[in-house]
mmCIF file of C-alpha atoms in Angstrom:
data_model
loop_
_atom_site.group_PDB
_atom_site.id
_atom_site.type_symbol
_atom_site.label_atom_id
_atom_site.label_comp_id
_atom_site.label_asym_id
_atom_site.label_seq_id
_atom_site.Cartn_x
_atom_site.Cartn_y
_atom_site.Cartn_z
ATOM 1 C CA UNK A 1 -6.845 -8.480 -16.797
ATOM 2 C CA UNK A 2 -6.612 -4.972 -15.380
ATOM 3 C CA UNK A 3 -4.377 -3.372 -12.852
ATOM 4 C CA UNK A 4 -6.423 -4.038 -9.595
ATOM 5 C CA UNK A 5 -7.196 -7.785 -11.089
ATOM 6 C CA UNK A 6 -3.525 -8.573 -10.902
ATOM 7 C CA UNK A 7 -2.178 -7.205 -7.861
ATOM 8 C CA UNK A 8 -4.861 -8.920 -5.878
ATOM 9 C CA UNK A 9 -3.909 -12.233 -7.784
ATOM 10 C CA UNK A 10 -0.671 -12.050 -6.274
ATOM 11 C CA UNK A 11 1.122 -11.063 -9.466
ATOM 12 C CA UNK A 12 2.554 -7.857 -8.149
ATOM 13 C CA UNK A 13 6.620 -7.256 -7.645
ATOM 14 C CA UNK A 14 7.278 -5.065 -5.629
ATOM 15 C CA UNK A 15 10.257 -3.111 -6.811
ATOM 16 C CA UNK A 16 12.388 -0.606 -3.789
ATOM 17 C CA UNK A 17 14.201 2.214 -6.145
ATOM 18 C CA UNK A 18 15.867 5.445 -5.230
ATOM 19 C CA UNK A 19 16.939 8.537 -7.612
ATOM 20 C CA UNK A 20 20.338 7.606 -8.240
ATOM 21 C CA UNK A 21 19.788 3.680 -8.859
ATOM 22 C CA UNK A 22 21.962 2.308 -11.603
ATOM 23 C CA UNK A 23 19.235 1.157 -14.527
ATOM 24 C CA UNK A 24 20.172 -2.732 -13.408
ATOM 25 C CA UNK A 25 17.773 -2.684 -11.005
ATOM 26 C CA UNK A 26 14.690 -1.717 -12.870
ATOM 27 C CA UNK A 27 15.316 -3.856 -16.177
ATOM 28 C CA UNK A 28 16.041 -6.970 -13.913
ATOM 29 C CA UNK A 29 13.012 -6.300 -12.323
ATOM 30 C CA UNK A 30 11.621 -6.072 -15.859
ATOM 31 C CA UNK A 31 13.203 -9.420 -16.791
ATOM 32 C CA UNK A 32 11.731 -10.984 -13.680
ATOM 33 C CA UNK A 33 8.160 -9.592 -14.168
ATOM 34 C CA UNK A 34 8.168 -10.899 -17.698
ATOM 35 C CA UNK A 35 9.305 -13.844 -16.223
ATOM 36 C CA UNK A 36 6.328 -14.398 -13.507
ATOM 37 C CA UNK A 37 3.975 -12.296 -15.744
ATOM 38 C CA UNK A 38 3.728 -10.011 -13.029
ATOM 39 C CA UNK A 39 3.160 -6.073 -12.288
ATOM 40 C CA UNK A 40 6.113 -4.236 -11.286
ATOM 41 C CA UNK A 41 4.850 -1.372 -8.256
ATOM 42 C CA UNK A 42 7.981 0.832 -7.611
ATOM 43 C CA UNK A 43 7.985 2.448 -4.753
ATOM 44 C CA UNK A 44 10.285 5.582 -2.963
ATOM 45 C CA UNK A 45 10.268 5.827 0.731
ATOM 46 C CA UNK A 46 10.723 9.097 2.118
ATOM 47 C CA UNK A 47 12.725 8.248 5.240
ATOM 48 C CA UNK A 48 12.318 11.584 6.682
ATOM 49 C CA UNK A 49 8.273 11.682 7.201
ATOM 50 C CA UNK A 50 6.191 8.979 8.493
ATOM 51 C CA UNK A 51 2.967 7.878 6.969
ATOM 52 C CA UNK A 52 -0.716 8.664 9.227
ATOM 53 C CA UNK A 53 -3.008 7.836 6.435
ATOM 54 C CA UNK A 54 -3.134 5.263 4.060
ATOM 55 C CA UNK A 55 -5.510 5.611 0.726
ATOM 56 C CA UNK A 56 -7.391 2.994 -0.798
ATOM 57 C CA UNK A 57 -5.732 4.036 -3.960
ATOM 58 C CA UNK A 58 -2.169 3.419 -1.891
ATOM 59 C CA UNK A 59 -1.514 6.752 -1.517
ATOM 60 C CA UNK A 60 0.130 8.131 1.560
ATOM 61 C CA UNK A 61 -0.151 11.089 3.820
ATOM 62 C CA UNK A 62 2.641 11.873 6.380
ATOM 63 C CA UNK A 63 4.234 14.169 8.239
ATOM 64 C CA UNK A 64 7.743 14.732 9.355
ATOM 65 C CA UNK A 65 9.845 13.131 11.440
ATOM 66 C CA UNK A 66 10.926 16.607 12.641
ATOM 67 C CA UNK A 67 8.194 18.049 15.109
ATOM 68 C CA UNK A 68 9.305 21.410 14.020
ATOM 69 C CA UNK A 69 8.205 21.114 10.524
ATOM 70 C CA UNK A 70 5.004 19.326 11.365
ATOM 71 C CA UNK A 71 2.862 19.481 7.889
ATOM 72 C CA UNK A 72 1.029 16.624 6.566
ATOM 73 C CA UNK A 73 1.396 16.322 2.808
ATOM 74 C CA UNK A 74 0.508 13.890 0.680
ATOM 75 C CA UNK A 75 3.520 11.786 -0.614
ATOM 76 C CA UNK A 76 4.474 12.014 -4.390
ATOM 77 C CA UNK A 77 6.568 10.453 -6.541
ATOM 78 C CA UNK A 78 9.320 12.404 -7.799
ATOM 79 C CA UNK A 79 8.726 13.090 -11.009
ATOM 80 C CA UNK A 80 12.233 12.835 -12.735
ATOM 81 C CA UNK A 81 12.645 9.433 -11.291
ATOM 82 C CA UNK A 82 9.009 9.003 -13.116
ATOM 83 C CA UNK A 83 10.638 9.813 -15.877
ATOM 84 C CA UNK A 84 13.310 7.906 -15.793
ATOM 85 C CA UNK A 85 11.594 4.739 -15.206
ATOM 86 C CA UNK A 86 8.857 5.116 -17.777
ATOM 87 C CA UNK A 87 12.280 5.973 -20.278
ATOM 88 C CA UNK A 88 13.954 2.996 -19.009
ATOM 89 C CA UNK A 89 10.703 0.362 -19.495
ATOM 90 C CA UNK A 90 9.997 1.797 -23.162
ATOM 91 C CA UNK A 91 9.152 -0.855 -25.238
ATOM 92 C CA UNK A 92 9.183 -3.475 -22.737
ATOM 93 C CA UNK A 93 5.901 -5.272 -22.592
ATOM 94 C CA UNK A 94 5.242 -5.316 -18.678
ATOM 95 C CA UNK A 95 2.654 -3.627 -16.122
ATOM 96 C CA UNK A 96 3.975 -1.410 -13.992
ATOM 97 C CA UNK A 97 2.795 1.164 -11.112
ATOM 98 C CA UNK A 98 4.302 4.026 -8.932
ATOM 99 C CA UNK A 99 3.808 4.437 -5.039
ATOM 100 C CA UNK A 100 5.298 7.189 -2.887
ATOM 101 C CA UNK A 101 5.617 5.824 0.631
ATOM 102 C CA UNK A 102 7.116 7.301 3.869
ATOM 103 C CA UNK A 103 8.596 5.543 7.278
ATOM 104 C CA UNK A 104 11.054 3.343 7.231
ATOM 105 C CA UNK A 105 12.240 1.726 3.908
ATOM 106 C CA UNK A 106 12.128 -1.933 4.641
ATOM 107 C CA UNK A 107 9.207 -1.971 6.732
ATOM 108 C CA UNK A 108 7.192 0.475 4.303
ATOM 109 C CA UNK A 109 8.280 -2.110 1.040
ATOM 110 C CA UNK A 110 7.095 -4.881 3.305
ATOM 111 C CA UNK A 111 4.237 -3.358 3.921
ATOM 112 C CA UNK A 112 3.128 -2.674 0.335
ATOM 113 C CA UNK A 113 4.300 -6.220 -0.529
ATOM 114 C CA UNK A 114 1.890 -7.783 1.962
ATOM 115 C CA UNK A 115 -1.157 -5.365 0.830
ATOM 116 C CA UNK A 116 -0.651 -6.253 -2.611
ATOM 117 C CA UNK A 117 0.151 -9.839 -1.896
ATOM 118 C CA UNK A 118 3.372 -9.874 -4.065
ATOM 119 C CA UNK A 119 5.625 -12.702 -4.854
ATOM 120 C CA UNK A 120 8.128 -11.081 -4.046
ATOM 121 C CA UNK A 121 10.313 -8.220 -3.530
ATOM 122 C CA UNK A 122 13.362 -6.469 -5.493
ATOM 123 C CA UNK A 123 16.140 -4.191 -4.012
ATOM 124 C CA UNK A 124 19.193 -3.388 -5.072
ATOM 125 C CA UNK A 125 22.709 -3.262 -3.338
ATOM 126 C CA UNK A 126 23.708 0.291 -1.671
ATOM 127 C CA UNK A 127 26.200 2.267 -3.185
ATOM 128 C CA UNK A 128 29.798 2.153 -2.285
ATOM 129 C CA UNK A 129 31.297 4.951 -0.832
ATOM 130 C CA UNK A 130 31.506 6.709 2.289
ATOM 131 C CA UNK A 131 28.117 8.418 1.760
ATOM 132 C CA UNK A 132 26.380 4.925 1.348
ATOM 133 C CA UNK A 133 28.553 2.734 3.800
ATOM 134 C CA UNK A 134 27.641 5.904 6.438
ATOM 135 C CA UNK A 135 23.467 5.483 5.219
ATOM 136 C CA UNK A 136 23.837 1.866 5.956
ATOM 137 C CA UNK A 137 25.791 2.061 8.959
ATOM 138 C CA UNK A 138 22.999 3.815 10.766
ATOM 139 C CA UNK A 139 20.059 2.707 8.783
ATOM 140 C CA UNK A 140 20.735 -0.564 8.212
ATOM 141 C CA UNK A 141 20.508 -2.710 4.858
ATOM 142 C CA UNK A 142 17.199 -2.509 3.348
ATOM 143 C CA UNK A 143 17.387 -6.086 1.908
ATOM 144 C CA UNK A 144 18.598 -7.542 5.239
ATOM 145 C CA UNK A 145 15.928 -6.131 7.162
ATOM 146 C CA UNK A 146 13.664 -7.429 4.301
ATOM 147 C CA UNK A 147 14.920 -10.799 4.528
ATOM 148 C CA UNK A 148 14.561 -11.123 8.359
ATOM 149 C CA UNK A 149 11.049 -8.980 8.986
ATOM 150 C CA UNK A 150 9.007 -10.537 6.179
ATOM 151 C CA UNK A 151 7.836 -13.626 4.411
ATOM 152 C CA UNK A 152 8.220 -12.881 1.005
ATOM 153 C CA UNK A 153 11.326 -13.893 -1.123
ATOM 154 C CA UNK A 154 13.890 -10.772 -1.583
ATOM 155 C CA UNK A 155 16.171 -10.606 -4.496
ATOM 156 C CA UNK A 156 18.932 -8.374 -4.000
ATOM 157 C CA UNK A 157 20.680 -6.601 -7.597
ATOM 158 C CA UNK A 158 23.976 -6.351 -6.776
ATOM 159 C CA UNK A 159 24.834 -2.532 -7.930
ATOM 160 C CA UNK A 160 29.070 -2.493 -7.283
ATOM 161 C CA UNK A 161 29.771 -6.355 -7.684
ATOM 162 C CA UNK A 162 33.273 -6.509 -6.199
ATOM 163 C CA UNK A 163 35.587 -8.968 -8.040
ATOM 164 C CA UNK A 164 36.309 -12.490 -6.616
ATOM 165 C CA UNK A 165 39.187 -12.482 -4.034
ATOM 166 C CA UNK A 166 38.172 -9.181 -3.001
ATOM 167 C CA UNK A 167 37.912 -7.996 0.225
ATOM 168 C CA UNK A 168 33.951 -7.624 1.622
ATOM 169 C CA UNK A 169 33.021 -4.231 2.881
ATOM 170 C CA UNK A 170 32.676 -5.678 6.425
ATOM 171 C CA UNK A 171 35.314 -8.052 6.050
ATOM 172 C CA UNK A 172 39.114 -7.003 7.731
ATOM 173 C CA UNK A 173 41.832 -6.157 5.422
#
């Protein structure tokens, strides 16, 4: 079975990663595409451009969000989270794929998830901190977007499990 054979069998998981992810959230992936026998896509989202064209291939061209700096480029993975991920799935017998989107994260992941027909979708939890709380604040959650604007089952890696008895992030002290 090749790489186009399987996505449009609806084998594809459709993984949402960022530079700084913790590793979790790509072998969990792993485990669960093992699991299903499925192809991992990862995909970035640049949230600062906005995609115009889309590729057969799945490639995007966008331009930014900023009218000032109006050039349309043609989206790329970065190449050191490339590295990382190919590092990372060594040795571990899956199929997997890279795709550089741009627009908003869960709508671009849902997206890609319909096109390919995926069984599902895998996130992971934001980062604590004031940097990630302040993302979220005015961004929203990825995975609750994805769980309310889309069909497809979401599983969410939790990145900074807090332990039990602890109080939530939106919870009062």
């Amino acid at each position: 079975m090749n790489a186009e054979q399987s996505l449009v069998s609806g084998t594809a998981i459709v993984v949402g990663v960022v530079g700084n992810q913790p590793d979790e959230v790509l072998l969990q992936a792993a485990n669960f595409a093992s699991h299903f026998n499925a192809e991992l896509v990862f995909a970035t989202v640049d949230m600062t451009r906005y995609t115009v064209a889309e590729a057969p291939d799945g490639s995007v061209s966008a331009f930014p969000i900023d009218p000032d700096a109006a050039e349309l480029t043609h989206e790329e993975f970065d190449p050191e989270l490339a590295s990382r991920v190919k590092d990372i799935l060594d040795g571990i017998d899956v199929k997997w794929s890279l795709r550089a989107l741009a627009g908003d994260p869960a709508h671009e992941l849902s997206r890609l998830a319909e096109r390919l027909d995926a069984a599902l979708i895998v996130v992971g939890t934001r980062h604590e901190g004031f940097s990630g709380g302040l993302r979220e604040f005015f961004t929203g959650s990825v995975a609750v977007h994805l769980a309310h604007r889309q069909h497809r089952p979401v599983v969410v890696i939790p990145l900074s499990p807090l332990p039990h008895g602890s109080h939530l992030p939106w919870g009062h002290s």
